[in-house]
Short mmCIF file of N, CA and C in Angstrom, two decimals:
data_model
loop_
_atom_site.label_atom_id
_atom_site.label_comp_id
_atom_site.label_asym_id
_atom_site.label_seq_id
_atom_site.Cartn_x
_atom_site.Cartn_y
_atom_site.Cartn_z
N UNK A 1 126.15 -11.00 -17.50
CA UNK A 1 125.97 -10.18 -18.69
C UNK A 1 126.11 -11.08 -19.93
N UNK A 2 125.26 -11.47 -20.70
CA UNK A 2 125.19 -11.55 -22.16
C UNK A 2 125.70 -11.05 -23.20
N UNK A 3 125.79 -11.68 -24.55
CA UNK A 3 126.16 -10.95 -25.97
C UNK A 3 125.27 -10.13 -26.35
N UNK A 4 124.09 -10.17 -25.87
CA UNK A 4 122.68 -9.22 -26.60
C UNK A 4 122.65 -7.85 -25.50
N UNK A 5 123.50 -7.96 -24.26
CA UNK A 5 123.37 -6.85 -23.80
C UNK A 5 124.55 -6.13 -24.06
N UNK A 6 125.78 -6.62 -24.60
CA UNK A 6 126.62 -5.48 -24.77
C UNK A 6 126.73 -5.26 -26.15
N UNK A 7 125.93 -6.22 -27.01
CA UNK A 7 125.20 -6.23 -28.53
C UNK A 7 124.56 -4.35 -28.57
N UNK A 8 123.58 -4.50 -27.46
CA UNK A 8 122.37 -3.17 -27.36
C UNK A 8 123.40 -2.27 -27.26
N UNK A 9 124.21 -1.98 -26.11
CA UNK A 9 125.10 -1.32 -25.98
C UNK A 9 126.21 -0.41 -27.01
N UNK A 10 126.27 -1.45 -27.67
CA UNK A 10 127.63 -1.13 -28.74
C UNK A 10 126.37 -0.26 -29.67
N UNK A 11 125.44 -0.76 -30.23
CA UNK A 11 124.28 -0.39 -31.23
C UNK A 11 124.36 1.19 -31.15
N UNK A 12 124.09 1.29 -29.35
CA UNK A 12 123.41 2.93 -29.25
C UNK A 12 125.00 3.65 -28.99
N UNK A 13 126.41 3.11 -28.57
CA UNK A 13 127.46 3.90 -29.07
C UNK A 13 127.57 4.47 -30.64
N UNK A 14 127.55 2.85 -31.02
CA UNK A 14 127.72 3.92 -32.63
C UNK A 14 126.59 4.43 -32.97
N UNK A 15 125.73 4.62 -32.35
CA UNK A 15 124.53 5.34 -33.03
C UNK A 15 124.72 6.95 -32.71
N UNK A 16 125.16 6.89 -31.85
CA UNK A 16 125.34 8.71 -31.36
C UNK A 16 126.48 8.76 -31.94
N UNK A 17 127.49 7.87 -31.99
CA UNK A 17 128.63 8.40 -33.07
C UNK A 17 128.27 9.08 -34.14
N UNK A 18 127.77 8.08 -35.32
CA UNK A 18 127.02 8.66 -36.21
C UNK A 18 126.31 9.73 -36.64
N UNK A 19 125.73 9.87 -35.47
CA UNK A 19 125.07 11.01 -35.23
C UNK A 19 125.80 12.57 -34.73
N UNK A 20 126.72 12.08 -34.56
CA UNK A 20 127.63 13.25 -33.99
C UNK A 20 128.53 13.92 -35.05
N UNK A 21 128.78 12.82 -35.90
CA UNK A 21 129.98 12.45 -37.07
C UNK A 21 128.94 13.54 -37.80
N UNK A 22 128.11 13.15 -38.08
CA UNK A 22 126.87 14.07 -39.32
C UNK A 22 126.48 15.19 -38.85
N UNK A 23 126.47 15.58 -37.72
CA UNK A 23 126.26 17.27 -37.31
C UNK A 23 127.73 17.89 -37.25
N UNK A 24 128.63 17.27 -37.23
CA UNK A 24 130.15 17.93 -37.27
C UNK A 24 130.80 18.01 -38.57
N UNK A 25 130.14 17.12 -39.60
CA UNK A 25 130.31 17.16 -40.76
C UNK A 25 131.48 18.43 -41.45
N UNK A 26 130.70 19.50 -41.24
CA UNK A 26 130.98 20.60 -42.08
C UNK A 26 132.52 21.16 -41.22
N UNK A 27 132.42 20.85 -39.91
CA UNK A 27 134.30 21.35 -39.41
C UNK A 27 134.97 20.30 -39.39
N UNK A 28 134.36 18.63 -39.68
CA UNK A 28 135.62 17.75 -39.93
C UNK A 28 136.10 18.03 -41.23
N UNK A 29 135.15 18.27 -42.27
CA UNK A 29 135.85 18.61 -43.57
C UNK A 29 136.85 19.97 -43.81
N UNK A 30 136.26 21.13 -43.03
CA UNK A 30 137.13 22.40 -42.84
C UNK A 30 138.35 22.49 -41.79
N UNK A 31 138.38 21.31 -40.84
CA UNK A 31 139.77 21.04 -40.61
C UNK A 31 140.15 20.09 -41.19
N UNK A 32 139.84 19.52 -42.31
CA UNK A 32 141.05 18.31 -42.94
C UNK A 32 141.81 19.39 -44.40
N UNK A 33 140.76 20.30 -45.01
CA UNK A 33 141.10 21.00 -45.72
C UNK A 33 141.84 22.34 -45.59
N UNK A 34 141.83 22.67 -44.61
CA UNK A 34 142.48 23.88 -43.48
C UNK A 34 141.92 24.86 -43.77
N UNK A 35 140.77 25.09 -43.92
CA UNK A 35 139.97 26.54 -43.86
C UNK A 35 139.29 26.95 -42.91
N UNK A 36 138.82 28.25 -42.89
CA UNK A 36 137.98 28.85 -41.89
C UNK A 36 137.18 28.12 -41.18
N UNK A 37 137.13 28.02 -40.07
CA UNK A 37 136.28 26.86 -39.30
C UNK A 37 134.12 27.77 -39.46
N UNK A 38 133.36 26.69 -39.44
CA UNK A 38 132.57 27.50 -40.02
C UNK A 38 131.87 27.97 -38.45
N UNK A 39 130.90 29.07 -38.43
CA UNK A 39 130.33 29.81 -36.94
C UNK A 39 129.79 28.91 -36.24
N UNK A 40 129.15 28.72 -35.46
CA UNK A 40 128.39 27.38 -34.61
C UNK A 40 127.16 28.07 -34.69
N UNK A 41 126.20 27.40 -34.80
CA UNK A 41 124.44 28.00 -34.49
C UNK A 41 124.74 28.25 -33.14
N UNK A 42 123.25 29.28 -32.68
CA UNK A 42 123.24 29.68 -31.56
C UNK A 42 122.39 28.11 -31.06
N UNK A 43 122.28 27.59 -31.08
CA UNK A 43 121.82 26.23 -30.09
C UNK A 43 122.87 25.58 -29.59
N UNK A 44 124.32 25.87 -30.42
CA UNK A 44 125.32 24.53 -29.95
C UNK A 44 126.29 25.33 -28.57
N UNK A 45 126.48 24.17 -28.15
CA UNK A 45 126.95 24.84 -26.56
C UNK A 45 128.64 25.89 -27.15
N UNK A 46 129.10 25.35 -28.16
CA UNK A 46 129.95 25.80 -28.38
C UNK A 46 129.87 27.83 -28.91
N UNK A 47 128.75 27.96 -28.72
CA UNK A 47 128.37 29.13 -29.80
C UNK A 47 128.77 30.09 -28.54
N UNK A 48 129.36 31.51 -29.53
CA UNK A 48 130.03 32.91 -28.57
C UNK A 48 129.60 33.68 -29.71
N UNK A 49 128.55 34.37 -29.03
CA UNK A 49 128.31 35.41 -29.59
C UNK A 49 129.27 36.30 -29.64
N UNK A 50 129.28 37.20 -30.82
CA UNK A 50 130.15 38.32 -31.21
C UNK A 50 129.49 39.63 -30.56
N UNK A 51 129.98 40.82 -30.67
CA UNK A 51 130.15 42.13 -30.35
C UNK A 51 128.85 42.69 -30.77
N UNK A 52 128.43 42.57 -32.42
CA UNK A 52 127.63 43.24 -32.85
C UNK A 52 126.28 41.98 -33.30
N UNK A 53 126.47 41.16 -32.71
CA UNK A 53 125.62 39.55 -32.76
C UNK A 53 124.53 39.84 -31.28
N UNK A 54 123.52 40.10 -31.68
CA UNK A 54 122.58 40.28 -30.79
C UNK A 54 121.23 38.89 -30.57
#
């Protein structure tokens, strides 16, 4: 194994970091500030629909 292959490697970790960091954006800031965590879209695995949420 080479420097250019764990070079590639490291690249595409922080790249989905990044990428993860910027779609979570809005509940890292609402848990550092302690407010209401905000709903999840219905695409994110995390999403529970409510009662009257059709």
């Amino acid at each position: 194994m080479n420097k250019s292959f764990f070079a590639f490697i490291g690249g595409i970790c922080t790249g989905v970091f990044l990428i993860m960091l910027y779609l979570h954006r809005n509940v890292i800031k609402a848990a550092i500030a302690g407010e209401e965590m905000p709903k999840a879209p219905k695409s994110c695995p995390a999403y529970k629909p409510e009662n009257n949420d059709e």
